[in-house]
Amino acid sequence: MTRPRTPDHQTESQARKPAGATAMRLIVPLQGVVQGRGGLILGSLIPCALFYFFQLYLKRHRSPKSDSNNISPSQSSSNLAGLQRSSSRSNLSSRGSIGRVQVSSRASSIAKPNDSPYYIGLDKASEDPYDRFYNPNGIIQLGLSENRLCFDLIEKWLSENLNDSVIGSNGGELSITGIAGYQPFDGLMELKVAMAGFMSQIMGRAVSFDPSLMVLTSGATPALEILCFCLADPGNAFLVPTPYYPGFDRDMRWRTGVELIPVHCRSADNFIISLTALDQAFNQARKRGVKVRGILISNPSNPVGNLLPRETLNNILDFAQEKNIHIISDEIFAGSTYGNEEFVSMAEILDSEGIDKSRIHLVYGLSKDLSLPGFRVGVIYSFNESVFVAAKRLTRFSAISAPTQWLLVSMLSDTRFTRAYIETSKKRIREIHDLFVAGLNQLGIRSAMSSAGFYCWADMSGLILSYSEKGELELWDKLLNVAKINVTPGSACHCIEPGWFRCCFTTLSQEDIPIVMERIRKVAETCK
Amino acid sequence: MTRTRFSRTGSSEEEAKPTTSSGGGGGTAMRVIVPLQGVVQGRGGLFLGSVIPCALFYFLQLYLRRNRSEPSTPPPPQPTEGEESSPSSSSTGQLAEVSVLQRSLSRSHLSPRSAGGPIFVSGRAVSVAKRGDSPYDVGMRKVSENPYDELENPDGVFQLGLAENKLSLDLVRDWLADNARDAILGGGRSGAELGIGGIASYQPFDGLMELKVAVAGFMSQVMEKSVSFSPSQIILTAGAAAAIEMLSFCLADSGNAFLVPTPYYPCFDRDLKWRSGVEIIPVPCRSADNFSLSIMALDRAFNQAKKRGIKVRGIIISNPSNPVGNLLDRETLYGLLDFAREKNIHIVSNEIFSGSTHGDEEFVSMAEIIDLEDLDRNRVHIVYGLSKDLSLPGFRVGIIYSFNENVLAAAKKLTRFSSISVLSQRLLVSMFSDTKFIQNFIEINRARLRGMYIKFVSGLKQLGIKCIKSNGGFYCWADMRGLICSYSEKGELELWEKLLNIAKVNVTPGSCCHCIEPGWFRFCFTTLTEKDIPVIMERIRKISETCKSSC
C-alpha cells in the first residue's frame, strides 16, 4: 500500500510537465504503466493486487490473535497469564513446521495445559487428596461441586433393588436387547417419563413436565453444549450474569465458537442480575457488531447460591421477548435448596403466562440433586421444535449408557425413595451449610446470602493485600499451597469484585469442618 | 459505505477537471472516457486511485464469496426443482423427495438469516434438524414403526439396515444375570472397597483406568496378534460416533477435508460434518478392483482438492471395511502410510469390526504396522468400540487410540461432552476381568458370524445375486445391478423403495454409502436368526421376478 504512493505523487507533477515525463517513467515504472498503454487495466490491477496481499497479510496475522481471545480474557496472575499467551505462539509454530503432522488449531488451543485456577486447583487436589487417616496433610477439596452427603441412601437403594432394575425382575419384560442393543440416542422413553415425574417432584407445586419435550444427554455439560450449538452460530454470543460457573467457558465456547459476554452483578445487590446491566451489555455487544443470541442463567445460581425472584424472571423474559433472543435456564440445583425462599422454575413462569415458549430452554441433570455425577445424566427441556429435533440428533455423540438408564428408570419411579431422598438431602445440606457458614463467621469471614446449592460464596476481601485480581489470586495460592485448601477464586467465575471465593461444603463431613477452619485461620492471620 | 465512496469519487472528479484543462490537449478526451484515469492523475489521485480499485476489488470478492458459499455446501450435484422447498420436510418413500430434501440443506442455511419475526435457531441446528430423510433414515423409521416379528407381526419390515449383532446376545445376558450385581456393587473384587463413591461420584471423563487396561487387553486379544495397546494412549468416549467426531475436531479445522474411500459408512457424513464443519472428499473405489483402495485414486482426489483450495488433513479408512467387508492388506496399509507421510496428513483407521472377522484372510491392524515402524506414529489414530465386537451398542463405549500427544490431550478434555456412565464402566471392567467368558464369547461369536454369513450369501446366490467376498463385519455387499431398470442412482433407489415397501426388507442402498456404481446394496445379516433367512430370500425373490419381467 505504501509503495504506490510515491509514483502517484509524481503523476501530478508529470501531468503538468510533459517534458520531464520520459525520465520520470524510467525512474518510476509503475507510473509509466499507468499512463502508457494498458494503463487503465494495470492501474487498477496493481492496487488490487497490493490490496489483496494486504488482506492476506491481515488474515494471517489475525487468526492466531482471535484464538487467544477465545481462551478467556479473564484470569491473570503472572504465571497464569504466561500460559495463556503461549497458545497463540504454539499455533503459529505448528503452522510453520513441515515435518511434524499438524493438529487442528482448535485442538491445540484445547490441548494446552489448564490455565484457569479452577482447573489448576482441581488437579492439585486430586493429586494429593486429604484423608483423615491416610493423608492428613493432603489438600481438602472445596472446589469440586459434588454432594457426598447422601451416598448412603443411594447405596442402600442399590443393594435392595439392583438386580431387578438392570436385568429385569423375575424374568420380566426387560430383555437383553433392551440393555445391549441400540436404543434411541436421546434416551429411553421410560426414563424420560420417570425424569419428568422426578423433576416436577423437585420443582414442587404444580409444574408439570412433558416427556416428549425432553432430550437426555450424558451429563448436563453436553446438554449445554448442544443447546449452544443449536441456538448460536460461531461468532454469536450469549449474555451470562457473573459470577458464573467456570465450566461454562468450556461448555459454551470450546467447540461451538460462541462468545460469552459477562453481565456483571454486584455484592450490593446480593449478586442478583439487574435489567439495566443486561441491557447495557446487550447494547455494547451490538455496537461491537456481535450478535447476541440469548441469555444463560443459572437458577439457583452457581456459585452464589441465591435464587432468582419471580419478578426478576419475569423481567428477563420480557427482555428476551423484546430483543427476540433465547433463554437458557440452568436449573441443575433446583432440588438442592435449603433456605426459606421458594424456588421458582422458569417452567412455572411459562405455565402461568401465555408467552412465546419457543425461546425457553431448561437444562437439568442428576449430578447434583441426586448426587450421581458418575452416571452422567443431563436433560434438555425445550419448547422449540427445531431445537428439539436438532438436539435429538446430536445426542448420537453423547448418549447415556443403557444399563444406567434402566437402573435410573426404576430408581426414579420409586417415588417413595425419591421423596425421602430429597427431604433428607435438603436437611443434610442445610446442616452442613449452617456449620460451615458459622465457622467462617467466627473467623470474621462473611458470605453472601444463599439458599441453594453446594457452595458458600465467601467474602475474603478483608484478607487480600491488594484489592485486585492479583491480590485475590495470591490469597488463593496461599490457601492452596500453604493451607492446603482448594477453593475457587471469584475471578475464575468472572466475578468483577475481587476477594470472593467459592467454597463447596458438600464434600465434607462434619468432622472436617474444624480442620478446614483451622487451616483458613492460620492463613488469615498471616494475611492480617 | 458505497454511497460515501461514490460521492467522494464525484468530488474528486470535479477537482481533477480544472487541473486537466491546464494540462495537455489529448488528455481531456481520454479523461472523459475514462474517469478513473482522471482521478488517478488529478490531485488526491494517489489516494483515490488506489482506494477506488481496492473498493471495487473488495466488492468483487464479497460478491464472489457470497455466490460461492452456496454451491460448495451441497455435495451431490444436479440442480433441483423446488427452490424454496426448504421448510418442507418428511413424507417418506418418494424418491424425488428424498433427493430434493438432501440438497435443500444449504438453502435452509440462508433462510433463517433473513427471517425477522420468529425466534432464530442457529444455521447449523437448522441443517441438522432438516436432515434425516436420506433413504437410510427413511428405512430406519419404517422399521421402527412396523418391525417384523415371527409370531406377532409376520408382515412387518425386516431390519437389514442397522449394524447390530444379535447373534451372541444370549451369552451376554447369561453373564449379566450372574454377575451384574457384584460387578456394580464392587463385590466382585476385594470386598466392597470401591463402594458407592466409586460409581456415583465424579470420575475422570475420559474413562476409568481399569477399563482402559481391560479394553487394551481385549483389543489385542481380538486382533489375535502380538500387537499390544498401551492404556495410557486410550481415550474412552460415549460410542464410536463420538470418537470419530472428536478426532475430526482435533485433526481438522472447519473447512478442511478428509479423504474417505467410498463406499463408506453412511453416518460418517454426520460424525464428521455436522458440528465440526469438516468436509469429506470421496475417493471412489470400483467393483472391478473388488472395492479395494488404490493409492492412485487417493492421490488424484488429494490433488483435485488442492486445486480447489481445500486443505486435506487426513484419510479415514474403515478396516474391515463397512459396508463391503473386505480387509486392507499389509501392502495397502504401507502404501497408505507412505502416502500420508508424503503429504504430511493424518490417518484415522476405524477398526471397530476387527474382532468380527469371519473369513480366512488375516486382519492387519494399523497398530501392528506402526509397531514395526518407529517413525510416524504421530499421524495414526485408531477408532474402536464395543458396539460391534462385544455386541453392546447400548453401552455406548467408543475408543480413541492415538499416538499423538496433542490429540490425546485435547480429546481427553473433550470427553467432558461424551463420557460413559461409571456404572456401565464398572460393569464392563468386571466383564473383561472374566477372561474365560471373554475368550468363550469371541470364539462362539465368530463361529456364529461365519455360519450366518455363509447361509445368507448362499441364499442370495440362489436368487442369482452375487456378493463381494467379505472377510469381516456384519454385512454382505450385494450386486443387484441385474435388477435395476435404469442403471443410475434413480434406478437403484426405485429398487430400494420396492424392497422396503413391497418386500418389506430394509436394506441400505449403495448411494447412501456414496458408492459411485449404482445397483449395490448393503445387507446386515447379524440381526437375523437362521429361520428368518428363507423368509427374506422369498421376499427378495418376488421382487426380483417383478423386476426382471417389468424391465
XYZ file of N, CA and C in Angstrom, chain A residues 140-310:
513
model
N -7.597 -30.372 50.995
C -9.035 -30.562 51.172
C -9.754 -29.961 49.977
N -10.625 -30.762 49.388
C -11.277 -30.374 48.142
C -12.545 -29.575 48.418
N -12.468 -28.263 48.216
C -13.681 -27.446 48.324
C -14.008 -26.831 46.966
N -13.410 -27.390 45.915
C -13.585 -26.787 44.597
C -14.505 -27.569 43.683
N -14.681 -28.848 43.956
C -15.473 -29.689 43.070
C -16.894 -29.764 43.602
N -17.853 -29.485 42.747
C -19.213 -29.454 43.276
C -19.814 -30.834 43.211
N -19.639 -31.513 44.289
C -20.129 -32.870 44.402
C -20.828 -32.956 45.747
N -21.873 -33.743 45.806
C -22.587 -33.894 47.057
C -22.377 -35.303 47.577
N -21.582 -35.408 48.632
C -21.312 -36.742 49.158
C -22.120 -37.025 50.423
N -23.088 -36.166 50.686
C -23.786 -36.280 51.961
C -24.761 -37.442 52.000
N -25.236 -37.844 50.811
C -26.317 -38.826 50.818
C -25.977 -40.107 50.077
N -24.702 -40.385 49.929
C -24.318 -41.610 49.243
C -24.897 -42.855 49.921
N -25.032 -42.772 51.240
C -25.542 -43.950 51.952
C -26.948 -44.330 51.495
N -27.758 -43.300 51.196
C -29.137 -43.586 50.772
C -29.135 -44.305 49.424
N -28.296 -43.793 48.521
C -28.232 -44.402 47.193
C -27.740 -45.833 47.316
N -26.726 -46.011 48.135
C -26.138 -47.339 48.274
C -27.182 -48.326 48.785
N -27.945 -47.862 49.748
C -28.955 -48.730 50.323
C -29.979 -49.129 49.255
N -30.411 -48.136 48.496
C -31.399 -48.439 47.469
C -30.836 -49.438 46.457
N -29.594 -49.183 46.051
C -28.978 -50.058 45.059
C -28.908 -51.488 45.558
N -28.476 -51.634 46.810
C -28.296 -53.000 47.278
C -29.637 -53.712 47.384
N -30.709 -52.956 47.530
C -32.015 -53.595 47.623
C -32.631 -53.886 46.258
N -32.327 -53.015 45.293
C -33.073 -53.099 44.037
C -32.256 -53.387 42.790
N -30.972 -53.526 42.946
C -30.124 -53.558 41.769
C -30.488 -54.668 40.791
N -30.606 -55.861 41.295
C -30.838 -56.981 40.386
C -32.044 -56.762 39.503
N -33.119 -56.344 40.133
C -34.347 -56.178 39.373
C -34.223 -55.086 38.333
N -33.503 -54.035 38.691
C -33.556 -52.879 37.805
C -32.700 -53.055 36.568
N -31.550 -53.703 36.670
C -30.728 -53.811 35.472
C -31.133 -54.988 34.601
N -31.338 -56.135 35.201
C -31.563 -57.306 34.366
C -33.045 -57.628 34.242
N -33.852 -56.883 34.945
C -35.279 -57.137 34.831
C -35.709 -58.088 35.920
N -36.842 -57.789 36.515
C -37.277 -58.583 37.655
C -37.825 -59.924 37.199
N -37.631 -60.890 37.978
C -38.077 -62.277 37.785
C -38.390 -62.620 36.324
N -37.363 -62.527 35.526
C -37.530 -62.869 34.110
C -38.530 -61.975 33.421
N -38.646 -60.764 33.902
C -39.676 -59.846 33.417
C -39.464 -59.386 31.981
N -40.114 -58.325 31.642
C -40.196 -57.889 30.262
C -38.845 -57.481 29.667
N -38.008 -56.904 30.517
C -36.795 -56.293 30.014
C -35.838 -57.353 29.493
N -35.696 -57.414 28.203
C -34.822 -58.427 27.626
C -33.426 -57.855 27.452
N -32.521 -58.709 27.049
C -31.138 -58.280 26.898
C -31.000 -57.229 25.797
N -31.856 -57.293 24.773
C -31.740 -56.295 23.712
C -32.027 -54.895 24.235
N -32.793 -54.831 25.307
C -33.072 -53.531 25.898
C -31.840 -52.903 26.510
N -30.893 -53.715 26.936
C -29.675 -53.183 27.542
C -28.555 -53.104 26.535
N -28.365 -54.231 25.800
C -27.200 -54.310 24.940
C -27.440 -53.691 23.572
N -28.662 -53.759 23.083
C -28.920 -53.307 21.719
C -28.968 -51.801 21.586
N -29.046 -51.344 20.338
C -29.163 -49.907 20.101
C -30.455 -49.386 20.708
N -30.341 -48.284 21.404
C -31.518 -47.613 21.951
C -31.547 -46.219 21.352
N -32.695 -45.564 21.419
C -32.713 -44.185 20.915
C -31.620 -43.372 21.613
N -30.856 -42.621 20.839
C -29.732 -41.893 21.427
C -30.186 -40.830 22.420
N -31.391 -40.324 22.215
C -31.836 -39.234 23.084
C -32.493 -39.743 24.361
N -32.335 -41.014 24.643
C -32.826 -41.539 25.915
C -34.065 -42.390 25.760
N -34.212 -43.340 26.651
C -35.382 -44.204 26.647
C -36.613 -43.402 27.037
N -37.722 -43.698 26.403
C -38.955 -43.001 26.747
C -39.308 -43.251 28.218
N -39.045 -44.459 28.677
C -39.341 -44.791 30.074
C -38.597 -43.862 31.021
N -37.331 -43.589 30.677
C -36.553 -42.733 31.561
C -37.043 -41.290 31.480
N -37.460 -40.881 30.291
C -37.968 -39.513 30.162
C -39.206 -39.322 31.033
N -40.068 -40.329 30.998
C -41.283 -40.235 31.810
C -40.917 -40.162 33.291
N -40.007 -41.053 33.695
C -39.612 -41.055 35.101
C -38.943 -39.734 35.473
N -38.139 -39.221 34.540
C -37.421 -37.972 34.795
C -38.409 -36.819 34.940
N -39.418 -36.785 34.076
C -40.415 -35.727 34.158
C -41.091 -35.744 35.523
N -41.396 -36.958 35.976
C -42.006 -37.090 37.298
C -41.085 -36.570 38.379
N -39.822 -36.963 38.292
C -38.851 -36.548 39.305
C -38.693 -35.037 39.315
N -38.649 -34.453 38.112
C -38.456 -33.009 38.040
C -39.623 -32.260 38.640
N -40.839 -32.719 38.357
C -41.958 -31.970 38.947
C -41.974 -32.159 40.451
N -41.528 -33.319 40.894
C -41.439 -33.538 42.328
C -40.451 -32.537 42.950
N -39.343 -32.344 42.264
C -38.298 -31.463 42.765
C -38.722 -30.009 42.740
N -39.312 -29.604 41.625
C -39.645 -28.200 41.472
C -40.875 -27.843 42.304
N -41.479 -28.866 42.843
C -42.592 -28.617 43.737
C -43.804 -28.060 43.014
N -44.835 -27.895 43.740
C -46.049 -27.280 43.228
C -46.549 -27.892 41.932
N -47.154 -27.080 41.137
C -47.925 -27.630 40.031
C -47.187 -27.596 38.692
N -45.852 -27.520 38.722
C -45.165 -27.533 37.438
C -45.169 -28.954 36.898
N -45.605 -29.101 35.659
C -45.529 -30.444 35.095
C -44.650 -30.403 33.860
N -43.936 -31.484 33.646
C -43.023 -31.554 32.518
C -43.515 -32.610 31.538
N -43.360 -32.283 30.285
C -43.838 -33.164 29.233
C -42.662 -34.000 28.714
N -42.727 -35.325 28.913
C -41.584 -36.158 28.491
C -41.258 -36.016 27.009
N -42.224 -35.638 26.209
C -41.951 -35.578 24.775
C -41.189 -34.319 24.375
N -40.926 -33.443 25.341
C -40.111 -32.261 25.037
C -38.700 -32.434 25.584
N -38.390 -33.658 25.981
C -37.169 -33.878 26.720
C -36.137 -34.597 25.873
N -34.892 -34.173 26.000
C -33.785 -34.886 25.367
C -32.784 -35.195 26.470
N -32.377 -36.455 26.557
C -31.425 -36.827 27.601
C -30.017 -36.906 27.009
N -29.057 -36.423 27.773
C -27.673 -36.406 27.302
C -26.765 -36.988 28.379
N -25.536 -37.254 28.018
C -24.629 -37.840 29.008
C -24.029 -36.729 29.863
N -24.832 -36.206 30.741
C -24.409 -35.133 31.633
C -24.968 -33.791 31.201
N -25.006 -32.858 32.135
C -25.531 -31.531 31.817
C -24.563 -30.759 30.933
N -23.292 -31.114 30.995
C -22.292 -30.449 30.165
C -22.615 -30.566 28.673
N -22.798 -31.782 28.145
C -23.194 -31.844 26.740
C -24.558 -31.218 26.482
N -25.434 -31.231 27.482
C -26.737 -30.594 27.271
C -26.539 -29.118 26.950
N -25.666 -28.473 27.715
C -25.389 -27.062 27.471
C -24.731 -26.860 26.116
N -23.769 -27.721 25.824
C -23.060 -27.553 24.560
C -24.004 -27.741 23.383
N -24.861 -28.734 23.475
C -25.784 -28.993 22.369
C -26.716 -27.799 22.182
N -27.218 -27.263 23.289
C -28.091 -26.085 23.176
C -27.338 -24.937 22.523
N -26.091 -24.787 22.923
C -25.299 -23.698 22.389
C -25.105 -23.866 20.883
N -24.839 -25.104 20.456
C -24.731 -25.379 19.026
C -26.023 -25.021 18.315
N -27.131 -25.304 18.968
C -28.409 -25.147 18.297
C -28.897 -23.699 18.262
N -28.468 -22.916 19.229
C -29.038 -21.567 19.313
C -28.159 -20.512 18.685
N -26.874 -20.792 18.562
C -25.985 -19.743 18.069
C -25.002 -20.292 17.056
N -24.635 -19.455 16.125
C -23.594 -19.799 15.169
C -22.274 -19.250 15.683
N -21.172 -19.724 15.130
C -19.877 -19.226 15.607
C -19.806 -17.707 15.487
N -19.268 -17.074 16.507
C -19.173 -15.619 16.475
C -20.336 -14.940 17.181
N -21.443 -15.663 17.345
C -22.562 -15.111 18.112
C -22.219 -15.173 19.594
N -23.115 -14.581 20.405
C -22.775 -14.517 21.824
C -23.982 -14.795 22.713
N -23.658 -15.190 23.944
C -24.665 -15.296 24.989
C -24.323 -14.309 26.098
N -25.331 -13.735 26.705
C -25.135 -12.909 27.889
C -25.173 -13.829 29.107
N -24.184 -13.689 29.967
C -24.153 -14.529 31.163
C -23.898 -13.653 32.379
N -24.852 -13.639 33.314
C -24.627 -12.881 34.546
C -23.435 -13.465 35.302
N -22.557 -12.605 35.791
C -21.423 -13.067 36.592
C -21.766 -12.874 38.058
N -21.123 -13.516 38.986
C -20.183 -14.617 38.775
C -20.887 -15.845 38.214
N -20.221 -16.546 37.310
C -20.831 -17.763 36.767
C -19.923 -18.972 36.902
N -20.530 -20.131 36.753
C -19.858 -21.434 36.841
C -18.678 -21.477 35.869
N -17.460 -21.739 36.363
C -16.279 -21.677 35.494
C -16.351 -22.620 34.291
N -17.082 -23.710 34.426
C -17.172 -24.672 33.328
C -17.891 -24.132 32.099
N -18.708 -23.085 32.266
C -19.413 -22.516 31.111
C -18.435 -22.136 30.008
N -17.260 -21.658 30.404
C -16.294 -21.240 29.395
C -15.924 -22.395 28.481
N -15.885 -23.587 29.040
C -15.582 -24.736 28.200
C -16.815 -25.208 27.454
N -17.910 -25.323 28.211
C -19.102 -25.917 27.621
C -19.640 -25.090 26.470
N -19.610 -23.785 26.646
C -20.276 -22.939 25.668
C -19.342 -22.483 24.550
N -18.040 -22.529 24.797
C -17.169 -21.887 23.814
C -16.265 -22.812 23.034
N -15.751 -23.831 23.684
C -14.693 -24.629 23.077
C -14.962 -25.054 21.648
N -16.020 -25.792 21.467
C -16.221 -26.339 20.133
C -17.222 -25.539 19.329
N -18.054 -24.771 20.027
C -19.128 -24.104 19.310
C -18.685 -22.781 18.701
N -17.595 -22.214 19.229
C -17.145 -20.927 18.714
C -18.050 -19.774 19.109
N -18.806 -19.976 20.181
C -19.722 -18.936 20.641
C -19.030 -18.128 21.743
N -19.372 -16.852 21.821
C -18.764 -16.000 22.843
C -19.667 -15.890 24.066
N -19.072 -15.676 25.208
C -19.874 -15.366 26.398
C -19.605 -13.917 26.783
N -20.655 -13.162 26.960
C -20.497 -11.772 27.370
C -20.925 -11.659 28.825
N -19.982 -11.339 29.710
C -20.339 -11.267 31.121
C -21.226 -10.058 31.408
N -22.235 -10.281 32.221
C -23.094 -9.192 32.680
C -22.866 -9.105 34.188
N -22.248 -8.032 34.619
C -21.749 -8.031 35.986
C -22.825 -7.753 37.023
N -22.832 -8.609 38.043
C -23.721 -8.400 39.180
C -22.825 -8.045 40.361
N -23.382 -7.300 41.287
C -22.538 -6.796 42.364
C -23.019 -7.249 43.730
N -22.093 -7.202 44.670
C -22.426 -7.653 46.012
C -23.506 -6.774 46.628
N -23.551 -5.506 46.214
C -24.553 -4.598 46.764
C -25.969 -5.094 46.478
N -26.156 -5.772 45.338
C -27.475 -6.330 45.007
C -27.564 -7.802 45.401
N -26.665 -8.247 46.243
C -26.550 -9.667 46.551
C -26.426 -10.496 45.269
N -25.713 -9.952 44.309
C -25.400 -10.642 43.055
C -26.641 -11.087 42.286
N -27.692 -10.303 42.393
C -28.884 -10.577 41.570
C -28.784 -9.720 40.314
N -29.107 -10.337 39.199
C -28.957 -9.661 37.913
C -29.905 -8.464 37.796
N -29.390 -7.367 37.273
C -30.262 -6.221 37.068
C -30.503 -6.024 35.577
N -31.693 -5.548 35.276
C -32.086 -5.414 33.884
C -31.245 -4.379 33.159
N -30.877 -3.314 33.878
C -30.065 -2.288 33.223
C -28.722 -2.847 32.793
N -28.136 -3.685 33.664
C -26.849 -4.271 33.301
C -26.996 -5.148 32.062
N -28.085 -5.902 32.021
C -28.351 -6.744 30.853
C -28.454 -5.904 29.595
N -29.230 -4.861 29.725
C -29.473 -4.013 28.582
C -28.181 -3.379 28.084
N -27.393 -2.934 29.051
C -26.129 -2.302 28.713
C -25.229 -3.276 27.957
N -25.112 -4.481 28.512
C -24.248 -5.480 27.886
C -24.740 -5.803 26.483
N -26.054 -5.876 26.347
C -26.626 -6.182 25.042
C -26.265 -5.105 24.022
N -26.435 -3.861 24.459
C -26.164 -2.763 23.529
C -24.694 -2.659 23.175
N -23.856 -2.880 24.181
C -22.421 -2.832 23.894
C -22.031 -3.891 22.881
N -22.586 -5.078 23.069
C -22.285 -6.166 22.135
C -22.723 -5.777 20.740
N -23.890 -5.177 20.669
C -24.399 -4.811 19.357
C -23.509 -3.782 18.700
N -23.020 -2.863 19.518
C -22.126 -1.854 18.955
C -20.867 -2.496 18.403
N -20.402 -3.522 19.096
C -19.206 -4.212 18.621
C -19.520 -5.094 17.410
N -20.777 -5.147 17.045
C -21.154 -5.960 15.896
C -21.336 -7.415 16.227
N -21.468 -7.724 17.512
C -21.652 -9.119 17.909
C -23.146 -9.390 18.061
N -23.580 -10.478 17.472
C -24.990 -10.824 17.585
C -25.230 -11.582 18.870
N -26.107 -11.077 19.699
C -26.442 -11.777 20.937
C -27.616 -12.693 20.658
N -27.441 -13.965 20.986
C -28.484 -14.947 20.687
C -29.277 -15.347 21.908
N -28.772 -15.051 23.084
C -29.530 -15.488 24.242
C -28.904 -15.107 25.564
N -29.622 -15.461 26.616
C -29.137 -15.252 27.974
C -29.008 -16.620 28.615
N -27.941 -16.801 29.340
C -27.745 -18.057 30.055
C -27.758 -17.758 31.543
N -28.776 -18.244 32.244
C -28.818 -18.011 33.682
C -28.735 -19.335 34.431
N -28.149 -19.313 35.624
C -28.252 -20.482 36.492
C -29.139 -20.091 37.647
N -30.100 -20.913 37.894
C -31.065 -20.649 38.948
C -31.415 -21.975 39.603
N -31.059 -22.236 40.824
C -30.266 -21.437 41.758
C -28.872 -21.158 41.194
N -28.360 -20.021 41.554
C -27.114 -19.619 40.932
C -25.942 -20.418 41.461
N -25.038 -20.698 40.566
C -23.753 -21.272 40.910
C -22.760 -20.187 40.516
N -21.962 -19.637 41.343
C -21.528 -20.036 42.674
C -22.279 -19.418 43.852
N -23.076 -18.376 43.646
C -23.548 -17.629 44.806
C -24.549 -18.417 45.649
N -25.430 -19.142 44.973
C -26.391 -19.934 45.724
C -27.688 -19.217 45.999
N -27.880 -18.067 45.393
C -29.156 -17.379 45.601
C -30.164 -17.811 44.538
N -31.426 -17.481 44.779
C -32.488 -17.840 43.843
C -32.956 -16.590 43.129
N -33.384 -16.745 41.902
C -33.914 -15.594 41.192
C -35.374 -15.417 41.583
N -35.726 -14.224 42.055
C -37.118 -13.973 42.424
C -38.012 -13.999 41.183
N -39.267 -14.285 41.419
C -40.242 -14.343 40.336
C -40.218 -13.095 39.455
